């Protein structure tokens, strides 16, 4: 894979658009953008669309989930790991071998430079409506802030590049994290002042995006630079509250049903604040799937090996089973309703029925699609049950009943039988409109949505000591998730509001949505939770499942391997070498 790095940014090609339509952000081939071209209306449009293109690369491929969800309390090692990120493997998670973060670094700085080109030369564009130019410059500033927010959370001090680089240079050093946050906030505030309330096209960032991102940035900076924590928490609460209180101005609202959020065709729905758009054009999506690029494989990351079960074959509907990330017992059990003391209020078949998110966002039943496959029954009926993950241990009597079923038994995988191949599958990103069994998705991937704004507000108010306001915001999200007639049971009291509950609620609502590693780091809980095997189980060999031979292990060595310095990612060695050591390495690597 070709890498475009900060020391050679003159080679960067702006993936851009020469035209667009009213339906989506359309991208077509364009040669290298020159300063002269960037001073034309076509060049400004193309340059900004090019800056958007990096979102596909960050929020769609293997690196997107390995850098944000792997190695946390929610997911454990599947059948394929990368760069030691799942289990903090100290021989793999190195400045040389960590390809995921090297890729993130490269993409972010390429798009930052693209934004810098637009911001430097775009104001001189002639023949463009002033309002349109103002809007595009605001979008470029917001996106530059977004890329820097990713970088500063991953790496801490990073080079702060605000000028367009059009020739090779080694004169690059890391800027203090405080300076990077200052610039992020400056970009966002300037964008906030002029950007449109609603997107002209799906995929465009808006004033709502700026408000949400400002609230997250202030919340995150408060921990990273605690000297100004109280003021930052106040601003985080202020911006989140402004968005919540004025959501109709921005055409936003919570979906009434959690299932609707990730319904195919609703990726630009009323709850979505920002997403990454995709297309089927291999020129821009790099859709081979075997190198980090712009392909959308998010739906495959969390899918188990259903295709190895009796009477099942891989198909478009069920997806390509990468089986990268296995839900931990903690995540699965987080959806069980508890009382204020943490005692379960559900048991047996009623488990996870009050909070509907688990059964809506996780696939637990597979239907026969290939009678006789994998030593199955040729008499199996298409559409009948092929496998069931009940989420609890079944009694001997219930298992006997299934085995004696008149239509034939089916596979039952109980929690003590989960492996790296067989586990309940998160289905938020399933894509049934793909053109082939192994084809990649063109669904937009949600990056920010309104439910998170409520949870950001709750966290900020909690830190400010206003637990009643925090409770109210959390309860809005929890009531939406309640089964019919059980909204009251889902509500919490002020006494239940604490950091652990906030993190647990973020897990229930946002699992898989590019947030978890950052959430744990921001709250200083990454080391605490990963080291606690009650959250992330240690490496344990599990028993074989019923009706098939299950191989592999469930769990990882994350608790054993993680070190204090893993709260920052390694600076890519290529960047250190290309600047002759002016870019320095993070401690521990």
Coordinates of C-alpha atoms in Angstrom, one line a residue:
X1 CA 0.0 0.0 0.0
X2 CA 1.3 3.4 -0.9
X3 CA 2.0 5.6 2.1
X4 CA 1.9 9.4 1.9
X5 CA 3.7 10.8 4.9
X6 CA 4.1 14.2 6.4
X7 CA 7.7 14.5 5.3
X8 CA 6.7 14.0 1.7
X9 CA 3.4 15.7 1.5
X10 CA 4.2 17.2 -1.9
X11 CA 3.3 13.8 -3.3
X12 CA -0.2 13.9 -1.8
X13 CA -3.0 13.5 -4.3
X14 CA -6.2 15.2 -3.3
X15 CA -9.0 12.8 -4.0
X16 CA -11.6 15.2 -5.1
X17 CA -14.7 16.0 -7.0
X18 CA -15.2 18.1 -10.1
X19 CA -19.0 17.9 -9.7
X20 CA -21.6 16.7 -7.2
X21 CA -25.3 16.0 -7.1
X22 CA -28.0 16.6 -4.6
X23 CA -28.1 13.0 -3.4
X24 CA -24.7 12.4 -2.0
X25 CA -21.1 13.6 -1.9
X26 CA -20.0 12.3 -5.3
X27 CA -16.3 11.8 -6.0
X28 CA -14.7 11.5 -9.4
X29 CA -11.1 11.4 -10.5
X30 CA -9.1 14.6 -10.4
X31 CA -5.4 15.3 -10.9
X32 CA -3.1 16.8 -8.3
X33 CA -4.6 20.0 -7.1
X34 CA -2.3 23.0 -7.6
X35 CA -2.4 26.4 -5.9
X36 CA -3.8 27.9 -9.1
X37 CA -6.6 25.3 -9.3
X38 CA -7.4 25.8 -5.6
X39 CA -8.2 29.4 -6.4
X40 CA -11.0 28.5 -8.7
X41 CA -14.6 27.6 -7.7
X42 CA -14.0 24.1 -9.1
X43 CA -10.8 23.7 -7.2
X44 CA -12.3 24.8 -3.9
X45 CA -15.2 22.3 -4.3
X46 CA -12.8 19.6 -5.3
X47 CA -10.4 20.3 -2.5
X48 CA -13.0 20.2 0.3
X49 CA -14.5 17.0 -1.1
X50 CA -11.0 15.6 -1.1
X51 CA -10.7 16.4 2.7
X52 CA -13.9 14.4 3.2
X53 CA -12.4 11.4 1.5
X54 CA -10.2 10.6 4.5
X55 CA -13.2 9.9 6.6
X56 CA -13.8 6.7 4.6
X57 CA -10.3 5.6 5.3
X58 CA -10.5 6.2 9.1
X59 CA -14.1 5.0 9.6
X60 CA -14.5 1.9 7.5
X61 CA -11.6 -0.5 7.4
X62 CA -9.7 -2.8 9.7
X63 CA -7.7 0.1 11.2
X64 CA -11.0 1.9 12.2
X65 CA -12.0 -0.8 14.6
X66 CA -8.6 -2.0 15.7
X67 CA -7.6 1.5 16.8
X68 CA -10.9 2.5 18.6
X69 CA -12.6 -0.7 19.8
X70 CA -10.0 -3.5 20.1
X71 CA -8.1 -3.8 23.4
X72 CA -11.0 -2.5 25.5
X73 CA -13.5 -4.0 28.0
X74 CA -16.1 -4.6 25.3
X75 CA -14.3 -6.8 22.8
X76 CA -11.8 -9.6 23.0
X77 CA -9.6 -11.3 20.4
X78 CA -11.3 -12.8 17.4
X79 CA -9.6 -15.1 14.8
X80 CA -7.6 -12.2 13.4
X81 CA -5.7 -9.6 15.3
X82 CA -3.6 -6.6 14.0
X83 CA -0.5 -4.9 15.3
X84 CA -1.0 -6.3 18.8
X85 CA -3.9 -3.9 19.4
X86 CA -6.3 -6.5 20.7
X87 CA -4.0 -7.8 23.4
X88 CA -1.3 -5.2 23.7
X89 CA 1.3 -7.6 22.4
X90 CA 4.6 -5.9 23.1
X91 CA 6.4 -7.7 20.2
X92 CA 3.8 -6.6 17.7
X93 CA 2.6 -3.2 19.1
X94 CA 5.7 -1.4 18.1
X95 CA 6.6 1.8 16.1
X96 CA 7.6 -0.5 13.2
X97 CA 4.8 -3.1 13.3
X98 CA 1.7 -1.0 14.3
X99 CA 0.4 -0.6 10.7
X100 CA -3.0 0.5 11.9
X101 CA -1.8 3.7 13.6
X102 CA 0.8 4.4 10.9
X103 CA -2.1 4.4 8.5
X104 CA -4.2 6.7 10.7
X105 CA -1.3 9.1 11.0
X106 CA -0.8 9.1 7.3
X107 CA -4.4 9.7 6.4
X108 CA -4.9 12.4 9.0
X109 CA -1.9 14.4 7.9
X110 CA -2.7 14.0 4.2
X111 CA -6.2 15.4 4.7
X112 CA -4.9 18.1 7.1
X113 CA -2.6 19.3 4.3
X114 CA -5.4 19.1 1.9
X115 CA -7.5 21.3 4.2
X116 CA -4.6 23.7 4.6
X117 CA -4.4 24.1 0.8
X118 CA -8.1 24.9 0.6
X119 CA -7.8 27.4 3.5
X120 CA -4.8 29.1 2.1
X121 CA -5.8 29.5 -1.5
X122 CA -9.6 29.2 -1.4
X123 CA -10.2 32.7 -0.1
X124 CA -8.7 34.0 -3.4
X125 CA -11.1 32.1 -5.6
X126 CA -13.0 34.3 -8.0
X127 CA -16.3 33.7 -9.6
X128 CA -17.7 31.8 -6.5
X129 CA -20.7 33.0 -4.5
X130 CA -19.4 34.4 -1.2
X131 CA -21.9 32.3 0.8
X132 CA -20.8 29.1 -0.8
X133 CA -17.1 29.9 -0.3
X134 CA -17.7 30.8 3.3
X135 CA -19.5 27.4 3.8
X136 CA -16.7 25.4 2.2
X137 CA -14.0 27.1 4.2
X138 CA -16.0 26.4 7.4
X139 CA -16.3 22.7 6.4
X140 CA -12.5 22.5 5.8
X141 CA -11.8 24.0 9.3
X142 CA -14.2 21.6 11.0
X143 CA -12.7 18.6 9.2
X144 CA -9.2 19.7 10.0
X145 CA -10.2 19.9 13.7
X146 CA -11.7 16.4 13.5
X147 CA -8.4 14.9 12.0
X148 CA -6.4 16.6 14.7
X149 CA -8.7 15.4 17.4
X150 CA -8.0 11.8 16.3
X151 CA -4.3 12.4 16.3
X152 CA -4.1 14.1 19.7
X153 CA -6.1 11.4 21.4
X154 CA -4.0 8.7 19.9
X155 CA -0.5 10.2 20.1
X156 CA -0.6 13.1 22.5
X157 CA 1.9 15.7 21.3
X158 CA 1.8 15.8 17.5
X159 CA 3.1 18.1 14.7
X160 CA 0.8 21.1 14.3
X161 CA 0.8 21.8 10.6
X162 CA -1.3 24.8 9.6
X163 CA 0.4 25.7 6.3
X164 CA 0.1 24.0 3.0
X165 CA 3.2 21.8 2.4
X166 CA 4.0 21.7 -1.3
X167 CA 7.6 20.5 -1.1
X168 CA 9.5 17.9 0.9
X169 CA 10.7 18.9 4.3
X170 CA 12.3 17.3 7.4
X171 CA 11.9 20.4 9.6
X172 CA 9.0 19.0 11.6
X173 CA 8.6 18.6 15.3
X174 CA 5.8 17.6 17.7
X175 CA 3.8 20.5 19.2
X176 CA 2.6 20.3 22.8
X177 CA -0.8 18.7 23.2
X178 CA -2.2 21.9 24.7
X179 CA -1.4 23.8 21.5
X180 CA -3.1 21.2 19.4
X181 CA -6.2 21.4 21.5
X182 CA -6.2 25.2 21.3
X183 CA -6.1 25.0 17.5
X184 CA -8.8 22.3 17.4
X185 CA -11.1 24.6 19.4
X186 CA -10.2 27.6 17.4
X187 CA -11.1 25.8 14.1
X188 CA -14.3 24.6 15.6
X189 CA -15.4 28.0 16.9
X190 CA -14.6 29.7 13.6
X191 CA -16.5 27.0 11.8
X192 CA -19.4 27.3 14.2
X193 CA -19.8 31.0 13.3
X194 CA -20.4 30.5 9.6
X195 CA -21.3 26.9 8.8
X196 CA -24.8 25.9 7.7
X197 CA -27.3 24.4 10.2
X198 CA -28.3 21.5 7.9
X199 CA -26.3 19.6 5.3
X200 CA -26.7 20.6 1.6
X201 CA -26.0 16.9 0.9
X202 CA -25.9 13.8 3.1
X203 CA -22.4 13.5 4.5
X204 CA -21.7 17.3 4.8
X205 CA -20.7 18.5 8.3
X206 CA -22.9 21.2 9.9
X207 CA -23.2 23.5 12.8
X208 CA -24.6 20.6 14.8
X209 CA -21.4 18.7 14.0
X210 CA -19.4 21.6 15.3
X211 CA -21.4 21.8 18.5
X212 CA -21.1 18.0 19.2
X213 CA -17.4 18.0 18.4
X214 CA -16.7 21.0 20.6
X215 CA -18.5 19.3 23.5
X216 CA -16.4 16.1 23.0
X217 CA -13.2 18.1 22.6
X218 CA -13.7 20.1 25.8
X219 CA -14.7 16.9 27.7
X220 CA -11.5 15.2 26.5
X221 CA -9.2 18.1 27.1
X222 CA -10.4 18.3 30.7
X223 CA -8.7 15.0 31.5
X224 CA -5.7 15.5 29.2
X225 CA -4.9 18.9 30.6
X226 CA -6.6 18.9 34.1
X227 CA -5.4 22.4 35.0
X228 CA -8.5 23.8 33.3
X229 CA -10.8 20.9 33.9
X230 CA -13.7 22.8 35.5
X231 CA -13.9 25.4 32.8
X232 CA -13.7 22.7 30.1
X233 CA -16.4 20.6 31.7
X234 CA -18.6 23.7 31.8
X235 CA -18.0 24.4 28.1
X236 CA -18.6 20.7 27.3
X237 CA -21.9 20.8 29.0
X238 CA -22.8 24.2 27.4
X239 CA -22.2 23.1 23.8
X240 CA -23.9 19.7 24.3
X241 CA -26.9 21.4 25.9
X242 CA -27.1 23.9 23.1
X243 CA -27.3 21.2 20.6
X244 CA -29.9 19.2 22.6
X245 CA -32.1 22.2 23.3
X246 CA -32.1 23.3 19.6
X247 CA -32.0 20.0 17.9
X248 CA -35.1 20.8 15.8
X249 CA -33.2 23.8 14.3
X250 CA -30.7 21.3 12.9
X251 CA -33.3 18.8 11.7
X252 CA -32.2 16.3 14.4
X253 CA -34.1 14.1 16.8
X254 CA -33.6 10.7 18.5
X255 CA -35.1 7.8 16.7
X256 CA -38.0 6.4 18.7
X257 CA -36.7 2.8 18.1
X258 CA -33.0 1.8 18.5
X259 CA -33.4 -0.6 15.6
X260 CA -34.2 2.3 13.3
X261 CA -30.8 4.0 13.8
X262 CA -29.0 1.3 11.9
X263 CA -31.7 0.3 9.5
X264 CA -30.3 0.0 6.0
X265 CA -31.3 3.1 4.1
X266 CA -31.5 5.3 7.2
X267 CA -27.7 6.0 7.5
X268 CA -28.5 9.7 7.0
X269 CA -31.4 9.6 9.4
X270 CA -32.6 12.3 11.8
X271 CA -30.3 11.1 14.7
X272 CA -27.1 11.3 12.6
X273 CA -24.8 14.3 13.2
X274 CA -21.8 13.1 11.1
X275 CA -21.0 10.1 8.9
X276 CA -18.5 8.8 6.4
X277 CA -19.9 8.3 2.9
X278 CA -18.9 5.4 0.7
X279 CA -19.3 4.4 -2.9
X280 CA -18.6 1.4 -5.2
X281 CA -15.9 3.2 -7.1
X282 CA -12.7 1.3 -6.6
X283 CA -10.6 4.3 -7.6
X284 CA -11.5 6.0 -4.3
X285 CA -12.5 3.1 -2.0
X286 CA -9.5 0.8 -2.6
X287 CA -12.0 -2.0 -2.1
X288 CA -9.7 -5.0 -2.4
X289 CA -10.1 -5.4 1.4
X290 CA -6.6 -6.7 2.0
X291 CA -4.9 -3.4 2.6
X292 CA -6.0 -0.4 4.7
X293 CA -7.8 1.9 2.4
X294 CA -11.2 3.4 1.8
X295 CA -13.2 0.1 1.7
X296 CA -16.2 -0.3 4.1
X297 CA -15.7 -3.7 5.9
X298 CA -17.2 -2.5 9.2
X299 CA -20.1 -5.0 9.0
X300 CA -17.7 -7.9 8.6
X301 CA -15.6 -7.0 11.7
X302 CA -18.0 -8.3 14.3
X303 CA -19.5 -11.3 12.4
X304 CA -18.9 -14.8 13.7
X305 CA -18.3 -17.9 11.6
X306 CA -21.9 -18.8 10.9
X307 CA -20.8 -20.2 7.6
X308 CA -19.1 -23.2 9.3
X309 CA -22.3 -24.3 11.1
X310 CA -24.5 -27.2 9.9
X311 CA -27.0 -26.2 7.2
X312 CA -25.3 -22.8 6.7
X313 CA -23.3 -21.3 3.9
X314 CA -21.9 -17.8 3.5
X315 CA -24.4 -15.5 1.8
X316 CA -25.0 -11.8 1.1
X317 CA -27.6 -11.5 3.9
X318 CA -25.4 -12.7 6.7
X319 CA -22.2 -11.1 5.5
X320 CA -18.5 -12.0 5.3
X321 CA -17.4 -13.4 8.7
X322 CA -14.1 -11.6 9.5
X323 CA -14.7 -12.5 13.2
X324 CA -12.2 -9.8 14.3
X325 CA -13.9 -8.8 17.5
X326 CA -15.8 -11.0 20.0
X327 CA -18.1 -9.4 22.6
X328 CA -16.9 -9.8 26.2
X329 CA -19.1 -11.3 28.8
X330 CA -19.2 -7.8 30.3
X331 CA -20.7 -6.3 27.2
X332 CA -23.2 -9.0 26.8
X333 CA -24.3 -8.9 30.4
X334 CA -24.3 -5.1 30.5
X335 CA -27.8 -5.3 28.9
X336 CA -29.2 -7.2 31.9
X337 CA -31.4 -4.9 33.9
X338 CA -30.0 -4.4 37.4
X339 CA -31.3 -2.6 40.5
X340 CA -29.6 0.3 42.2
X341 CA -27.3 -2.1 44.0
X342 CA -26.2 -3.9 40.9
X343 CA -28.3 -7.0 41.5
X344 CA -30.0 -8.5 38.4
X345 CA -33.7 -8.0 38.0
X346 CA -34.0 -10.5 35.2
X347 CA -33.1 -14.1 34.9
X348 CA -33.7 -17.1 32.6
X349 CA -35.6 -16.3 29.4
X350 CA -36.3 -12.7 30.6
X351 CA -32.6 -11.7 30.4
X352 CA -32.0 -8.6 28.3
X353 CA -35.6 -8.1 27.5
X354 CA -36.2 -4.8 29.3
X355 CA -33.4 -3.1 27.5
X356 CA -34.1 -3.9 23.9
X357 CA -30.8 -2.8 22.5
X358 CA -29.1 -6.2 22.8
X359 CA -31.7 -8.1 20.9
X360 CA -31.9 -5.4 18.3
X361 CA -28.2 -4.8 17.8
X362 CA -26.9 -8.4 18.2
X363 CA -27.8 -11.4 16.0
X364 CA -28.4 -14.4 18.1
X365 CA -30.4 -16.6 15.7
X366 CA -29.3 -18.0 12.3
X367 CA -31.7 -19.5 9.8
X368 CA -31.0 -22.5 7.5
X369 CA -29.8 -21.3 4.1
X370 CA -28.0 -24.4 2.8
X371 CA -29.6 -27.8 3.8
X372 CA -26.9 -30.4 4.2
X373 CA -23.9 -28.0 4.3
X374 CA -21.2 -28.6 6.9
X375 CA -22.5 -32.1 7.7
X376 CA -26.0 -30.8 8.2
X377 CA -29.3 -32.5 7.4
X378 CA -30.4 -32.6 3.8
X379 CA -33.9 -32.6 5.1
X380 CA -33.4 -29.2 6.9
X381 CA -35.9 -26.6 5.8
X382 CA -34.6 -23.2 4.5
X383 CA -35.7 -20.6 7.0
X384 CA -35.8 -22.9 10.0
X385 CA -33.5 -22.4 12.9
X386 CA -29.9 -23.4 12.3
X387 CA -28.2 -21.9 15.3
X388 CA -29.1 -20.1 18.5
X389 CA -27.1 -18.1 21.0
X390 CA -29.4 -17.9 24.0
X391 CA -27.1 -15.7 26.0
X392 CA -27.5 -17.9 29.1
X393 CA -26.8 -21.5 30.1
X394 CA -29.8 -23.8 29.3
X395 CA -31.1 -26.5 31.5
X396 CA -30.4 -30.2 30.5
X397 CA -34.2 -30.5 30.0
X398 CA -34.3 -27.6 27.5
X399 CA -31.3 -28.9 25.6
X400 CA -32.9 -32.4 25.5
X401 CA -36.1 -30.7 24.1
X402 CA -34.1 -29.0 21.3
X403 CA -32.3 -32.3 20.5
X404 CA -35.6 -34.1 20.2
X405 CA -37.3 -31.4 18.1
X406 CA -39.5 -33.0 15.4
X407 CA -38.0 -30.9 12.7
X408 CA -34.5 -31.7 13.8
X409 CA -32.2 -30.2 16.3
X410 CA -30.1 -27.1 15.8
X411 CA -26.9 -25.8 17.2
X412 CA -27.0 -24.1 20.6
X413 CA -24.0 -22.0 21.6
X414 CA -24.2 -21.1 25.3
X415 CA -21.9 -18.5 26.9
X416 CA -19.4 -21.0 28.2
X417 CA -19.0 -22.2 24.6
X418 CA -18.1 -18.9 22.9
X419 CA -14.9 -19.0 21.0
X420 CA -12.9 -16.8 18.6
X421 CA -15.2 -18.1 15.9
X422 CA -18.6 -18.5 17.5
X423 CA -20.3 -15.7 19.4
X424 CA -23.3 -13.3 19.2
X425 CA -22.7 -10.9 16.3
X426 CA -23.2 -7.2 16.5
X427 CA -25.3 -6.2 13.5
X428 CA -25.3 -2.4 13.5
X429 CA -23.3 -2.3 10.3
X430 CA -24.8 -5.3 8.4
X431 CA -25.1 -4.6 4.6
X432 CA -27.6 -6.8 2.7
X433 CA -27.5 -4.7 -0.5
X434 CA -24.0 -5.7 -1.4
X435 CA -23.5 -7.0 -4.9
X436 CA -21.7 -10.2 -4.0
X437 CA -21.1 -12.6 -1.1
X438 CA -17.7 -11.2 -0.4
X439 CA -18.4 -7.7 -1.7
X440 CA -17.8 -4.6 0.4
X441 CA -20.5 -2.3 1.8
X442 CA -21.3 1.1 0.4
X443 CA -23.4 2.1 3.4
X444 CA -22.4 5.3 5.1
X445 CA -20.9 4.7 8.6
X446 CA -22.2 6.8 11.4
X447 CA -19.4 8.7 13.3
X448 CA -21.5 10.9 15.6
X449 CA -25.1 10.8 16.6
X450 CA -27.5 12.6 18.9
X451 CA -27.7 9.9 21.5
X452 CA -24.0 10.4 22.2
X453 CA -24.6 14.2 22.7
X454 CA -26.9 13.3 25.6
X455 CA -24.3 11.1 27.1
X456 CA -21.5 13.6 26.7
X457 CA -23.7 16.2 28.4
X458 CA -24.4 13.7 31.2
X459 CA -20.7 13.1 31.7
X460 CA -19.9 16.8 31.8
X461 CA -22.6 17.6 34.3
X462 CA -21.5 14.6 36.4
X463 CA -18.0 16.0 36.7
X464 CA -19.5 19.4 37.6
X465 CA -21.4 17.8 40.4
X466 CA -24.9 18.2 38.9
X467 CA -25.9 14.5 39.1
X468 CA -29.6 15.3 38.7
X469 CA -29.0 16.9 35.3
X470 CA -26.7 14.0 34.4
X471 CA -29.4 11.5 35.4
X472 CA -32.0 13.2 33.2
X473 CA -29.9 13.1 30.1
X474 CA -29.0 9.4 30.7
X475 CA -32.7 8.6 31.2
X476 CA -33.6 10.0 27.9
X477 CA -31.4 7.5 26.2
X478 CA -32.4 4.7 28.5
X479 CA -36.2 5.3 28.0
X480 CA -35.7 5.1 24.3
X481 CA -34.2 1.7 24.7
X482 CA -37.0 0.3 26.9
X483 CA -39.3 -2.5 25.9
X484 CA -42.9 -1.4 25.5
X485 CA -44.4 -0.5 28.8
X486 CA -41.1 -0.7 30.7
X487 CA -39.7 2.8 30.3
X488 CA -40.0 3.4 34.1
X489 CA -38.0 0.3 34.9
X490 CA -35.2 1.6 32.7
X491 CA -34.9 4.9 34.5
X492 CA -32.1 5.4 37.0
X493 CA -31.9 7.6 40.1
X494 CA -29.4 10.3 40.9
X495 CA -27.7 8.0 43.4
X496 CA -26.8 5.6 40.5
X497 CA -25.0 8.3 38.6
X498 CA -21.2 7.6 38.8
X499 CA -18.4 7.2 36.3
X500 CA -18.8 3.5 36.0
X501 CA -22.5 3.8 35.2
X502 CA -21.8 6.4 32.6
X503 CA -19.1 4.2 30.9
X504 CA -21.5 1.2 31.1
X505 CA -24.2 3.2 29.5
X506 CA -21.9 4.4 26.7
X507 CA -21.0 0.7 26.2
X508 CA -24.7 -0.3 25.8
X509 CA -25.5 2.6 23.5
X510 CA -22.3 3.1 21.4
X511 CA -20.5 -0.3 21.3
X512 CA -18.7 -0.7 18.0
X513 CA -19.0 3.0 17.1
X514 CA -15.4 4.1 17.1
X515 CA -15.5 5.4 20.7
X516 CA -14.5 2.9 23.3
X517 CA -10.7 3.1 23.5
X518 CA -11.1 6.9 23.6
X519 CA -13.8 6.7 26.3
X520 CA -11.6 4.6 28.6
X521 CA -8.6 6.7 28.0
X522 CA -10.5 10.0 28.6
X523 CA -11.8 8.8 31.9
X524 CA -8.5 7.2 33.0
X525 CA -10.2 3.8 33.1
X526 CA -8.3 2.1 30.2
X527 CA -5.7 0.5 32.5
X528 CA -8.2 -0.2 35.2
X529 CA -10.7 -2.0 33.1
X530 CA -8.4 -3.9 30.8
X531 CA -6.5 -5.2 33.8
X532 CA -9.7 -6.3 35.4
X533 CA -10.6 -9.7 34.0
X534 CA -14.1 -9.3 35.1
X535 CA -14.5 -6.9 32.2
X536 CA -12.1 -8.6 29.7
X537 CA -11.6 -12.3 30.4
X538 CA -8.1 -13.7 30.4
X539 CA -7.1 -16.3 27.8
X540 CA -9.4 -19.3 28.4
X541 CA -10.0 -22.4 26.3
X542 CA -13.8 -23.0 25.9
X543 CA -15.6 -26.2 25.4
X544 CA -16.9 -27.5 22.1
X545 CA -20.4 -26.4 21.1
X546 CA -23.4 -28.6 20.6
X547 CA -23.5 -30.2 17.2
X548 CA -20.2 -28.9 15.8
X549 CA -16.6 -28.7 16.8
X550 CA -15.6 -25.3 17.9
X551 CA -11.9 -24.3 17.8
X552 CA -9.9 -21.4 19.1
X553 CA -9.9 -19.5 22.3
X554 CA -12.2 -16.9 23.8
X555 CA -10.4 -14.1 25.6
X556 CA -7.0 -12.4 25.2
X557 CA -3.8 -11.6 27.0
X558 CA -4.7 -7.9 27.2
X559 CA -4.8 -7.9 31.0
X560 CA -1.4 -9.4 31.2
X561 CA 0.3 -7.4 28.5
X562 CA -1.0 -3.9 28.9
X563 CA 1.5 -1.4 30.3
X564 CA 1.0 2.1 31.7
X565 CA 2.5 3.7 28.5
X566 CA -0.2 2.1 26.3
X567 CA -2.5 5.1 27.0
X568 CA -0.6 6.6 24.0
X569 CA 0.0 4.9 20.7
X570 CA 3.5 4.5 19.1
X571 CA 4.6 7.2 16.7
X572 CA 5.3 5.5 13.4
X573 CA 9.0 4.8 13.0
X574 CA 8.9 6.0 9.4
X575 CA 8.0 9.5 10.6
X576 CA 10.9 9.6 13.1
X577 CA 13.3 8.3 10.4
X578 CA 12.1 10.7 7.7
X579 CA 12.6 13.7 10.0
X580 CA 16.0 12.5 11.2
X581 CA 14.7 12.1 14.7
X582 CA 13.1 15.6 15.0
X583 CA 9.8 13.8 15.6
X584 CA 10.3 11.9 18.8
X585 CA 8.8 8.7 20.1
X586 CA 6.3 8.3 22.9
X587 CA 7.7 6.8 26.2
X588 CA 7.8 3.1 26.4
X589 CA 8.1 2.2 22.7

